[in-house]
PDB file of C-alpha atoms and ligand atoms in Angstrom:
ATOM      1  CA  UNK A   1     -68.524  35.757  38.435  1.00  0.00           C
ATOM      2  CA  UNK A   2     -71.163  36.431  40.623  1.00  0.00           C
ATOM      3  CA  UNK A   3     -72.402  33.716  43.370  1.00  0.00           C
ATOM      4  CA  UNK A   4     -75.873  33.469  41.426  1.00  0.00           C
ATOM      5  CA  UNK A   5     -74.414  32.921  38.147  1.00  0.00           C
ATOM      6  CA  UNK A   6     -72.170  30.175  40.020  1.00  0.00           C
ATOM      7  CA  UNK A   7     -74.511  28.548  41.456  1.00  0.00           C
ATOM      8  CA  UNK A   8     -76.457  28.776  38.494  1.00  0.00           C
ATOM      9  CA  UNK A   9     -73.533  27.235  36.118  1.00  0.00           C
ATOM     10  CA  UNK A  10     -73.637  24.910  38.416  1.00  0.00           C
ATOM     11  CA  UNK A  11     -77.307  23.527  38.427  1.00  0.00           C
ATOM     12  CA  UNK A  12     -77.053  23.376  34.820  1.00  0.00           C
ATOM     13  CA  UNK A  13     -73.697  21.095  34.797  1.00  0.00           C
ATOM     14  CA  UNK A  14     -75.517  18.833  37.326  1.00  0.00           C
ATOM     15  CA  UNK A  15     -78.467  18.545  35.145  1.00  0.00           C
ATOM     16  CA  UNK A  16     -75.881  17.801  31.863  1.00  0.00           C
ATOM     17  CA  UNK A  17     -74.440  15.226  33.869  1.00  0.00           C
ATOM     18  CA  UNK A  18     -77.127  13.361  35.358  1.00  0.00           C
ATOM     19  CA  UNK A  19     -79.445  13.563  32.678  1.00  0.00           C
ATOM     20  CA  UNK A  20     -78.993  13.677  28.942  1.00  0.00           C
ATOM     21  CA  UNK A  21     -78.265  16.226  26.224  1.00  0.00           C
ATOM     22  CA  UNK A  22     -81.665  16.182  25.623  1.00  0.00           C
ATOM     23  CA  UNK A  23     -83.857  16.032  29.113  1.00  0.00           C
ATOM     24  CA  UNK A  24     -87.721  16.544  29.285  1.00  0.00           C
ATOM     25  CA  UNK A  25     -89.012  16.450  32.627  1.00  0.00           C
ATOM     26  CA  UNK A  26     -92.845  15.988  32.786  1.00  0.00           C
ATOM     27  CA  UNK A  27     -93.432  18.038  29.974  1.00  0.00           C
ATOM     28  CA  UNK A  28     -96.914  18.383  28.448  1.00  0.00           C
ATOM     29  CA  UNK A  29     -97.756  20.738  25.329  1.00  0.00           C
ATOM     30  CA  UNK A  30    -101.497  22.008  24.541  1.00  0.00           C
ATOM     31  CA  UNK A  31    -102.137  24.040  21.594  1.00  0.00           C
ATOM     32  CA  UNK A  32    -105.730  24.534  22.498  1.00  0.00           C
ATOM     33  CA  UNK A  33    -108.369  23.012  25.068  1.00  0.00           C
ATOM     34  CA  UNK A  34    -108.568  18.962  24.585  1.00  0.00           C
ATOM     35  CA  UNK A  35    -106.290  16.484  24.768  1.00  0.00           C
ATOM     36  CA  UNK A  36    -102.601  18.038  24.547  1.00  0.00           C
ATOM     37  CA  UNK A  37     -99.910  17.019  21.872  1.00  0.00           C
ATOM     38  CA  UNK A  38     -97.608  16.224  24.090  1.00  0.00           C
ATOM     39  CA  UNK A  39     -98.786  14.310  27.690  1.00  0.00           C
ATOM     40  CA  UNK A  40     -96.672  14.582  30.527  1.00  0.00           C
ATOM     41  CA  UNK A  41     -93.471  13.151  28.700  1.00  0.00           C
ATOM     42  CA  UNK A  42     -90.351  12.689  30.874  1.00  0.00           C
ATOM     43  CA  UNK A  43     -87.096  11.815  28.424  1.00  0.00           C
ATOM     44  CA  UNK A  44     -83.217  11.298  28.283  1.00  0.00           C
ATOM     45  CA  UNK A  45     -81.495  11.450  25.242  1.00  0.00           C
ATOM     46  CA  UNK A  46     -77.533  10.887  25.903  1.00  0.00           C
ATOM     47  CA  UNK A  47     -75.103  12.585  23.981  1.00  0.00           C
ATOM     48  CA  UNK A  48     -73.576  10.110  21.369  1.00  0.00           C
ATOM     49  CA  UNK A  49     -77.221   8.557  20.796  1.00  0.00           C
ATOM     50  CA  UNK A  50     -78.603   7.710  17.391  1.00  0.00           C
ATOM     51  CA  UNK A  51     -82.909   7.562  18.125  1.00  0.00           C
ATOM     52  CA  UNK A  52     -85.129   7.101  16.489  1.00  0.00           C
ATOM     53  CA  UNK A  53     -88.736   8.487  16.739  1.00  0.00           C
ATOM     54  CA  UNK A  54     -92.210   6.583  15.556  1.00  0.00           C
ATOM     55  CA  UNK A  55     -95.774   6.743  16.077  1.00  0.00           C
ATOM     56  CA  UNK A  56     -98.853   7.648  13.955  1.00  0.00           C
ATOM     57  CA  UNK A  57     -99.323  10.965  12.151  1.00  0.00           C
ATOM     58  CA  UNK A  58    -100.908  13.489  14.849  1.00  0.00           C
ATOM     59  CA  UNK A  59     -99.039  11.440  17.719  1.00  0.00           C
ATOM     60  CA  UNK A  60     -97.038  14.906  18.426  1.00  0.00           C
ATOM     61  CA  UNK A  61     -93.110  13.826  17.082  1.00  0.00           C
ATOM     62  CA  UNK A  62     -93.033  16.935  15.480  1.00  0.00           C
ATOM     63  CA  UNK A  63     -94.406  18.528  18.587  1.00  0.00           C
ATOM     64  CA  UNK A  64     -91.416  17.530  20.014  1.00  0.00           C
ATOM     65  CA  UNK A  65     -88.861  18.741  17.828  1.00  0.00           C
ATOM     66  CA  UNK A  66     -90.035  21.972  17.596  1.00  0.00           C
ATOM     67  CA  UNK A  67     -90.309  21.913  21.557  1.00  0.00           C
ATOM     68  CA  UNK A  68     -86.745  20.970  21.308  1.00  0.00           C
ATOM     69  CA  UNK A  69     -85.773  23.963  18.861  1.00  0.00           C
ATOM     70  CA  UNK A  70     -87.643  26.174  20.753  1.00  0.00           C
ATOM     71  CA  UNK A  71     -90.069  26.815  18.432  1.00  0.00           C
ATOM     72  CA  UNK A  72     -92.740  25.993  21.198  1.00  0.00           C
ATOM     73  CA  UNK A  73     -92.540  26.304  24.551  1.00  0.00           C
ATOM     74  CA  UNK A  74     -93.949  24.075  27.150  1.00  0.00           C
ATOM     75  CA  UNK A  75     -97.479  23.984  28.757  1.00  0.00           C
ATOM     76  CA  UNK A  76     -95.984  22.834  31.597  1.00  0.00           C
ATOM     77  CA  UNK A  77     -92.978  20.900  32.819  1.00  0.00           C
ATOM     78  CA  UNK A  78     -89.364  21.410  31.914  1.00  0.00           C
ATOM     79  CA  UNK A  79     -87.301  20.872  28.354  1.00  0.00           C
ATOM     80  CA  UNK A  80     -83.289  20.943  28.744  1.00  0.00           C
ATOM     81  CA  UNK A  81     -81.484  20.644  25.474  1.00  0.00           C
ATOM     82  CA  UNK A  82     -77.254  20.506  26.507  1.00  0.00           C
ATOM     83  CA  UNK A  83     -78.350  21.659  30.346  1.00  0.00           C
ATOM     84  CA  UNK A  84     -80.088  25.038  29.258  1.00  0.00           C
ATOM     85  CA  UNK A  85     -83.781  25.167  30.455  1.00  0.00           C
ATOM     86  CA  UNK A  86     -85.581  26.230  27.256  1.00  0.00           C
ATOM     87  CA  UNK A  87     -88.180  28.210  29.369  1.00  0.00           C
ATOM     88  CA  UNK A  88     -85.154  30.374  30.473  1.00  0.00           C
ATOM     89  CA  UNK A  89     -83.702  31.641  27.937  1.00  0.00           C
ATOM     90  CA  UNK A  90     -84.045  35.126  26.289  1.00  0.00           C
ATOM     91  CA  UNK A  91     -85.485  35.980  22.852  1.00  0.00           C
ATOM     92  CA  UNK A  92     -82.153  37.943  21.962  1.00  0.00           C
ATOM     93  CA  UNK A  93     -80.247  33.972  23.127  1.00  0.00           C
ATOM     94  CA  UNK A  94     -82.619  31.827  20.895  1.00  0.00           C
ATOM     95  CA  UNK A  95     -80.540  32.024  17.580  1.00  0.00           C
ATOM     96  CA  UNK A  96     -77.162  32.003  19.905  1.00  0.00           C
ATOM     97  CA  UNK A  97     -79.137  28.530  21.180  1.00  0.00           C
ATOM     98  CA  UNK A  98     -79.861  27.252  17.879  1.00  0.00           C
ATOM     99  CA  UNK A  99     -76.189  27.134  16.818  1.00  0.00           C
ATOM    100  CA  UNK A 100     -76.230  23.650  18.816  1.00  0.00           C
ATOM    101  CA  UNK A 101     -78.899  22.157  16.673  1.00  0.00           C
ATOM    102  CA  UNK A 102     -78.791  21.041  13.139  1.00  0.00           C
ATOM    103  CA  UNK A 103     -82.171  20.706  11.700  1.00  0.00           C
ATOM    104  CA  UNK A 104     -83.608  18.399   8.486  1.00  0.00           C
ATOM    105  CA  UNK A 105     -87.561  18.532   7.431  1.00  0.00           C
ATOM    106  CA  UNK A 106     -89.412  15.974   5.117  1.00  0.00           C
ATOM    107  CA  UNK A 107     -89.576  19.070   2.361  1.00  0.00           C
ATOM    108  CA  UNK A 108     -86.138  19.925   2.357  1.00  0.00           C
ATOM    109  CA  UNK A 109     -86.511  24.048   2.916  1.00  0.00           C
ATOM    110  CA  UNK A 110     -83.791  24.953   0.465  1.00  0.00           C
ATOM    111  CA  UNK A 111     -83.996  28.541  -0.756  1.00  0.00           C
ATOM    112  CA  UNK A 112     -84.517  27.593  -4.246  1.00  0.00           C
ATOM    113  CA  UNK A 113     -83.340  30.872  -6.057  1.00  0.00           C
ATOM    114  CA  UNK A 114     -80.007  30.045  -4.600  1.00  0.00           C
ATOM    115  CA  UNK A 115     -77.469  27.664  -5.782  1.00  0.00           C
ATOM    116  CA  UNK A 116     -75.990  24.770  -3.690  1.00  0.00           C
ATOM    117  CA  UNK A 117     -73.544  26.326  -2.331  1.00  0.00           C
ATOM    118  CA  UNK A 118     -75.346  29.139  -1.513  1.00  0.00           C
ATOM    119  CA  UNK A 119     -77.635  27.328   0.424  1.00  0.00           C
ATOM    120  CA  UNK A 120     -74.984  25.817   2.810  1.00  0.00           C
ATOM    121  CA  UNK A 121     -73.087  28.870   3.113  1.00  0.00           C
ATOM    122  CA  UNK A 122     -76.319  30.585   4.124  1.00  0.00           C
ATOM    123  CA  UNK A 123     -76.389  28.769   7.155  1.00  0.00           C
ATOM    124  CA  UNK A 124     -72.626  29.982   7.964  1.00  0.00           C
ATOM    125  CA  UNK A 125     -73.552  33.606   7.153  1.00  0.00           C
ATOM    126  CA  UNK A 126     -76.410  33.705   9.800  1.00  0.00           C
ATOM    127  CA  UNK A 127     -73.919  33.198  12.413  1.00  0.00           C
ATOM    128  CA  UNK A 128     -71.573  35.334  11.341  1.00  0.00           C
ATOM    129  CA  UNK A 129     -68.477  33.232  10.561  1.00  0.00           C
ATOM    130  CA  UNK A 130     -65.589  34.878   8.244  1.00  0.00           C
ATOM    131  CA  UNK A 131     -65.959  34.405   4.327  1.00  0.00           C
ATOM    132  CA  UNK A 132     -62.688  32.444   4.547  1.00  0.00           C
ATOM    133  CA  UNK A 133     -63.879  29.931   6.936  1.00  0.00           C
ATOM    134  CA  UNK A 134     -67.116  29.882   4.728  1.00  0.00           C
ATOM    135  CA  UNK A 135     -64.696  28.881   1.667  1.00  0.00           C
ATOM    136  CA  UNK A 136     -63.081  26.211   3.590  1.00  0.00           C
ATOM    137  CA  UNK A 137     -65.924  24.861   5.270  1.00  0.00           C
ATOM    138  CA  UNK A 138     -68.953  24.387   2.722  1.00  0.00           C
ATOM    139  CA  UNK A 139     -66.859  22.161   0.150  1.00  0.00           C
ATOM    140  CA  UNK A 140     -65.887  19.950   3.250  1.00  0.00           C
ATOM    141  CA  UNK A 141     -69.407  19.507   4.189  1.00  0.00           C
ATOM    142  CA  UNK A 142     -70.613  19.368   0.544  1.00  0.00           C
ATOM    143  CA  UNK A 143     -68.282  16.377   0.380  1.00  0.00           C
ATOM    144  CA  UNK A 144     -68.931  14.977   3.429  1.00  0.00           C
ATOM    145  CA  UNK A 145     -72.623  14.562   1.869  1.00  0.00           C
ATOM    146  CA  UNK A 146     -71.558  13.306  -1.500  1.00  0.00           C
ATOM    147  CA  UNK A 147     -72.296  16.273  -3.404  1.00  0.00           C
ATOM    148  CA  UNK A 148     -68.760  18.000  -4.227  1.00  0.00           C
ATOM    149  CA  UNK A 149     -69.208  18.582  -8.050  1.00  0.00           C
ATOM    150  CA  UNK A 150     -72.673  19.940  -7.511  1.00  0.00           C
ATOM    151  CA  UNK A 151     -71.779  23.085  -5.238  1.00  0.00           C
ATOM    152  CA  UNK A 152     -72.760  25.734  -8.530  1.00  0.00           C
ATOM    153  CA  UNK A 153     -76.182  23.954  -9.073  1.00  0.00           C
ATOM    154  CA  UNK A 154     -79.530  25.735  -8.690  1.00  0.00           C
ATOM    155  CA  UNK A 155     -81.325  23.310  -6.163  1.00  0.00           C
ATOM    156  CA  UNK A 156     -83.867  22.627  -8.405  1.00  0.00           C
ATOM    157  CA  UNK A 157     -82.121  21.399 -10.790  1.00  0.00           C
ATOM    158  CA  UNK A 158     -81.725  18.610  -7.988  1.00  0.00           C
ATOM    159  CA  UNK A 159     -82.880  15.282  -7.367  1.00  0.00           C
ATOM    160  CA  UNK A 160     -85.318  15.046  -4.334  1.00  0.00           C
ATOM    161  CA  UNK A 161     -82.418  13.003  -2.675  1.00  0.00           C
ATOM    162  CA  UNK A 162     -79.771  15.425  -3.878  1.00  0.00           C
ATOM    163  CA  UNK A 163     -81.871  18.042  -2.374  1.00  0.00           C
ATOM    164  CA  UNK A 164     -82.062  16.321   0.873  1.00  0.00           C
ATOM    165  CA  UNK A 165     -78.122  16.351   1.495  1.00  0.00           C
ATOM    166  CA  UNK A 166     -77.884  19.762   0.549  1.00  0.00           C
ATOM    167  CA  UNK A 167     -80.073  20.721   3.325  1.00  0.00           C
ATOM    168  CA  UNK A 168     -78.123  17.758   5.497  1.00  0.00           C
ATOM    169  CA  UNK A 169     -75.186  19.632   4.623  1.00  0.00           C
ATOM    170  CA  UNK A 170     -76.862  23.021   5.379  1.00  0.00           C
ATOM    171  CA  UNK A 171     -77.759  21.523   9.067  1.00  0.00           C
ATOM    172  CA  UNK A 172     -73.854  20.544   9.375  1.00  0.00           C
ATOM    173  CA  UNK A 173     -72.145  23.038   8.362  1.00  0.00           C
ATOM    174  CA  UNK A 174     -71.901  25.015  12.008  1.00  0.00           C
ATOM    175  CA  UNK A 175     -71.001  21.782  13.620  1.00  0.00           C
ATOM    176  CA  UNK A 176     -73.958  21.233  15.635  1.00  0.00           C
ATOM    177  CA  UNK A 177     -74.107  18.647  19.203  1.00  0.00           C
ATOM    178  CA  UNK A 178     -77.700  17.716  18.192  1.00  0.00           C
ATOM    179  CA  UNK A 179     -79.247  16.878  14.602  1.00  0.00           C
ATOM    180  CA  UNK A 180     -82.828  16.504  14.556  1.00  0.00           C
ATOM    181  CA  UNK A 181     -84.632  15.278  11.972  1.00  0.00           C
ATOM    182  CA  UNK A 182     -88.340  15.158  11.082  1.00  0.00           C
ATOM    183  CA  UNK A 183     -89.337  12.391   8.840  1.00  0.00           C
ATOM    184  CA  UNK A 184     -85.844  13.302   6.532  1.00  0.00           C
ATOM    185  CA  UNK A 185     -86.979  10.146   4.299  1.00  0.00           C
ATOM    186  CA  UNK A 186     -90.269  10.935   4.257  1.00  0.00           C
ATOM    187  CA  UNK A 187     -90.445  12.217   0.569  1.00  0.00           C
ATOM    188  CA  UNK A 188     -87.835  10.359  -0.645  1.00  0.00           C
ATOM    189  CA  UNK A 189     -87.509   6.718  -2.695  1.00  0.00           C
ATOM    190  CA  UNK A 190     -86.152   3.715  -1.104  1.00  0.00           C
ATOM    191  CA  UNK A 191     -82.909   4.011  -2.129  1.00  0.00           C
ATOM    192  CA  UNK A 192     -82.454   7.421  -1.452  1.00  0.00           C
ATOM    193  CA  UNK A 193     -83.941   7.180   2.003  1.00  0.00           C
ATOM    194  CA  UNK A 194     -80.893   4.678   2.360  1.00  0.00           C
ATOM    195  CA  UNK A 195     -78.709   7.329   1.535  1.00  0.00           C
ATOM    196  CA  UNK A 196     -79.384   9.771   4.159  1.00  0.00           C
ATOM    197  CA  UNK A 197     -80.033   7.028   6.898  1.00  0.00           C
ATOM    198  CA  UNK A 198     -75.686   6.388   6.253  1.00  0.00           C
ATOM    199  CA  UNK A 199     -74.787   9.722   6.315  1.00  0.00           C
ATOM    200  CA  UNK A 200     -76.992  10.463   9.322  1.00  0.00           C
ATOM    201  CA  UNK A 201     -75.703   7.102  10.776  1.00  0.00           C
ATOM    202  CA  UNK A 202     -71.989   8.552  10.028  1.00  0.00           C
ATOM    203  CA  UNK A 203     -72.478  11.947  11.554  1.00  0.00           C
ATOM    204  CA  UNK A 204     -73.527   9.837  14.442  1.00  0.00           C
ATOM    205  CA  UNK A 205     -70.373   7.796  14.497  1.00  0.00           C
ATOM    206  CA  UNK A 206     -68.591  11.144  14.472  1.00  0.00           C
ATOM    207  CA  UNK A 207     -69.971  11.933  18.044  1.00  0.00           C
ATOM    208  CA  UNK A 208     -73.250  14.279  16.910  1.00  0.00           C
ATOM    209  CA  UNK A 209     -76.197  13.192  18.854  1.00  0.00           C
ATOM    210  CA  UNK A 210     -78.953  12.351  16.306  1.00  0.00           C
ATOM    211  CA  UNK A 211     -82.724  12.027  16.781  1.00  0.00           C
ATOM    212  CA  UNK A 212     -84.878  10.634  13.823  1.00  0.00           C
ATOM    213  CA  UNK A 213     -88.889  11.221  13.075  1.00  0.00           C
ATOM    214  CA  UNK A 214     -89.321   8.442  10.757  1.00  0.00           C
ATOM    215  CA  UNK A 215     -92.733   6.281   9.388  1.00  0.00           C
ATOM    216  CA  UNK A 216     -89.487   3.897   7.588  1.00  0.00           C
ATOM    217  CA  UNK A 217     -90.338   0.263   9.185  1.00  0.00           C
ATOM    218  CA  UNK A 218     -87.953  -1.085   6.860  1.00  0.00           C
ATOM    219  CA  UNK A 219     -84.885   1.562   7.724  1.00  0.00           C
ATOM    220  CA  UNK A 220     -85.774   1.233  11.844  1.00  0.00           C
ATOM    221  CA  UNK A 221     -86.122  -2.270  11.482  1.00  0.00           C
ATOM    222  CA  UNK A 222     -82.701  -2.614  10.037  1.00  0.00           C
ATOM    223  CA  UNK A 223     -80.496  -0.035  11.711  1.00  0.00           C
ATOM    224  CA  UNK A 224     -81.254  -1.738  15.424  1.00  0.00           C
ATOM    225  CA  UNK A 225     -80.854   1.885  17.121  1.00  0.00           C
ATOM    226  CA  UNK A 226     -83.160   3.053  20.355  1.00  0.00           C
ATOM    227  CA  UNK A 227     -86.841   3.359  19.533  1.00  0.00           C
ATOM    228  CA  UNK A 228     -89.379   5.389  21.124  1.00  0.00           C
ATOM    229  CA  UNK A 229     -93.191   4.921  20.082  1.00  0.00           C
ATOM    230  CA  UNK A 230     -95.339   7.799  20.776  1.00  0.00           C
ATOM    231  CA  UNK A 231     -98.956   7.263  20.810  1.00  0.00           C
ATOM    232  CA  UNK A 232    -101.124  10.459  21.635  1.00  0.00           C
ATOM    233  CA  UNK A 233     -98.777  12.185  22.841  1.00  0.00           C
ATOM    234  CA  UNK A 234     -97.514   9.707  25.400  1.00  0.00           C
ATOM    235  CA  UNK A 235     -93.833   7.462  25.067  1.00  0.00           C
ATOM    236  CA  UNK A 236     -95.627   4.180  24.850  1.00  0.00           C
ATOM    237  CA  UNK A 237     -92.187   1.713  24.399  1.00  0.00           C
ATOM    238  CA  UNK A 238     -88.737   3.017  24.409  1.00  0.00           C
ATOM    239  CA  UNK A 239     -86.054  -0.067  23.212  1.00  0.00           C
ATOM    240  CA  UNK A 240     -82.682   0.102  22.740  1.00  0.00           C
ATOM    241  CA  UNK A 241     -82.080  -1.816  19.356  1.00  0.00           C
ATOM    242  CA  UNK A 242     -85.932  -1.171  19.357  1.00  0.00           C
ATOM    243  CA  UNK A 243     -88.258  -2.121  16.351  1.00  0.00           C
ATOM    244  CA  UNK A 244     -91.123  -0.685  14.438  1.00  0.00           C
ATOM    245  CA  UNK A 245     -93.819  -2.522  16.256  1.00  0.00           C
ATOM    246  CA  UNK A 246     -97.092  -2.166  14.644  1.00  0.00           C
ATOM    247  CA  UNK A 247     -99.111  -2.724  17.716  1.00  0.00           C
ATOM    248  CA  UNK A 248     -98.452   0.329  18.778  1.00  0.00           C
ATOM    249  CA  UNK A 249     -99.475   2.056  15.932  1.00  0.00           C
ATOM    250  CA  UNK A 250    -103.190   1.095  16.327  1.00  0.00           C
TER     251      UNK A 250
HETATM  252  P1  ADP B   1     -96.945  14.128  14.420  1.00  0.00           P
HETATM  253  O1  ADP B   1     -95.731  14.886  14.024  1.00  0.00           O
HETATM  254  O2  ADP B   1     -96.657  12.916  15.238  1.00  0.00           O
HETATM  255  O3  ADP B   1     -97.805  13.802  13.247  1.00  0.00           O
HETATM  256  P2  ADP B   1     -97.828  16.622  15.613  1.00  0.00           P
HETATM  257  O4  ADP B   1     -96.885  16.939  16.701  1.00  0.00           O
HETATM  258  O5  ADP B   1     -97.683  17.345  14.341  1.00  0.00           O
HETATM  259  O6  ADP B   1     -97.821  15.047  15.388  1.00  0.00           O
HETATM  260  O7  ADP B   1     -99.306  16.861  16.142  1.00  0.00           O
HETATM  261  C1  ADP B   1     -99.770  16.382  17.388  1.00  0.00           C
HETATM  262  C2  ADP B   1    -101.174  16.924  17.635  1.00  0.00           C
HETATM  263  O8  ADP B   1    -101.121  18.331  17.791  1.00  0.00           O
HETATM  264  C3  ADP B   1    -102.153  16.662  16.503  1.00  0.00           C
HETATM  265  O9  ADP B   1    -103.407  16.416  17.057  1.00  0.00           O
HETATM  266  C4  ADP B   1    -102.134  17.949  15.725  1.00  0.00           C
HETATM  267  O10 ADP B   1    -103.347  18.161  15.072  1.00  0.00           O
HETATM  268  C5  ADP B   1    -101.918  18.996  16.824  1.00  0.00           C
HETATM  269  N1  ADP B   1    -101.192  20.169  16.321  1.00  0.00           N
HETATM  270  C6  ADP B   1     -99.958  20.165  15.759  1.00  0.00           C
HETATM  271  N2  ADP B   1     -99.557  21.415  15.460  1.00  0.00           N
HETATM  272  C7  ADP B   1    -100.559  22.241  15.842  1.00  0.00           C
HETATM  273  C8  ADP B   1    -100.756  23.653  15.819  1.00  0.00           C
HETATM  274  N3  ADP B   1     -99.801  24.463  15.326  1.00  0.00           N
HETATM  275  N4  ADP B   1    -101.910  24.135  16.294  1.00  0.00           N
HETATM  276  C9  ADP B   1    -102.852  23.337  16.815  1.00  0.00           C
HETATM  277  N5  ADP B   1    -102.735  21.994  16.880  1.00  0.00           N
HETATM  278  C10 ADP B   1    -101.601  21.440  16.410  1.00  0.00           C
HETATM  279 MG1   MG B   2     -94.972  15.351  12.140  1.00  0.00          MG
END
């Protein structure tokens, strides 16, 4: 190995360990002229953490995520997701990235002329993994979710929370360090909103660091995990066994 890429290895193992899994240092993200989504936010998330993420529609959680997938890139300051500067790496090594990340929306994103089990074994096929591993792995996951006996259904023949742990299931099935999810709930009833809430709180328990987007006072209020508040673009409160407070969400 060469004495740059060393040193290099080494930077990044220093960052892993004294920060988290997830580290934003300073960051701010404009789209346009005007106030910026995202306002000079500097963030640990450790790996093991289950946080959650609330604030006000247009307070820039989604921002985030997708700064965190590398969807966006920063105006200015750093984003490290498991040590790797996000700003640094190539095109070509932005799927290779994405491997680490497991990924949930509000609307689910299921390719809907596919059956379940084509859906989760989609996600395996992307990165290349041997059909055998595929036939071992997507019932395992599919259980893990609840939805063994439903692996030849066509997705919309789904309930919306049926549809939901399919594309949990999709987000698991390559193992990821980090799930993100961006208001998961956010379409779904009560009940079934409780549903995914366990199995993300169990994926959790199972060492996955998971980050939440959620408007659920009720769930956040309950689960007594960390809780950031955003507030244009800012981290206005940041509580371990945190609450929904609504004065922030003026
Ligand atoms: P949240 O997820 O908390 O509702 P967003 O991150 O979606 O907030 O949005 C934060 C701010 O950035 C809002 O003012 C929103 O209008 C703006 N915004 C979000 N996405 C874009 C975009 N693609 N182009 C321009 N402005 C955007
Ligand atoms: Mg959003």
């Amino acid at each position: 190995m060469s004495k740059r890429k060393e040193l290099k290895l080494q930077k990044q193992k220093q960052i892993m360990e004294e920060n988290g899994i997830i580290y934003l240092d300073n960051v701010t993200k404009a789209y346009s002229k005007g106030s910026p989504a995202i306002n000079g936010i500097t963030l640990n998330i450790y790996r093991g953490e289950f946080v959650f993420i609330v604030g006000d529609s247009g307070s820039g959680k989604s921002t985030l995520i997708r700064l965190l997938l590398r969807e966006l890139t920063a105006t200015s300051g750093s984003v490290y997701v498991m040590g790797q500067d996000l700003a640094q790496i190539k095109h070509r090594k932005i799927p290779t990235f994405r491997r680490n990340l497991g990924v949930v929306f509000q609307d689910f994103r299921l390719l809907n002329d596919r059956n379940v089990y084509e859906n989760v074994a989609f996600a395996q096929r992307v990165v290349e993994t041997p059909n055998r591993e595929i036939r071992h792995n997507v019932p395992a996951v599919l259980a893990t979710v609840g939805l063994a006996g439903k692996y030849k259904a066509k997705t919309t023949q789904l309930s919306g929370g049926e549809q939901q742990r399919v594309a949990l299931a999709r987000a698991l099935v390559n193992n990821p360090s980090i799930l993100l999810a961006d208001e998961p709930t956010g379409n779904l009833d009560p009940h079934n909103s409780w549903e995914i809430m366990s199995l993300l709180e169990e994926i959790n328990q199972r060492g996955t660091t998971v980050v939440v987007v959620t408007h659920n006072r009720e769930i956040v209020n309950t689960m007594k995990k960390r809780v950031i508040a955003m507030k244009k673009g800012v981290i206005v409160s940041d509580m371990e066994e945190g609450i929904y407070d609504d004065n922030e969400e003026d």
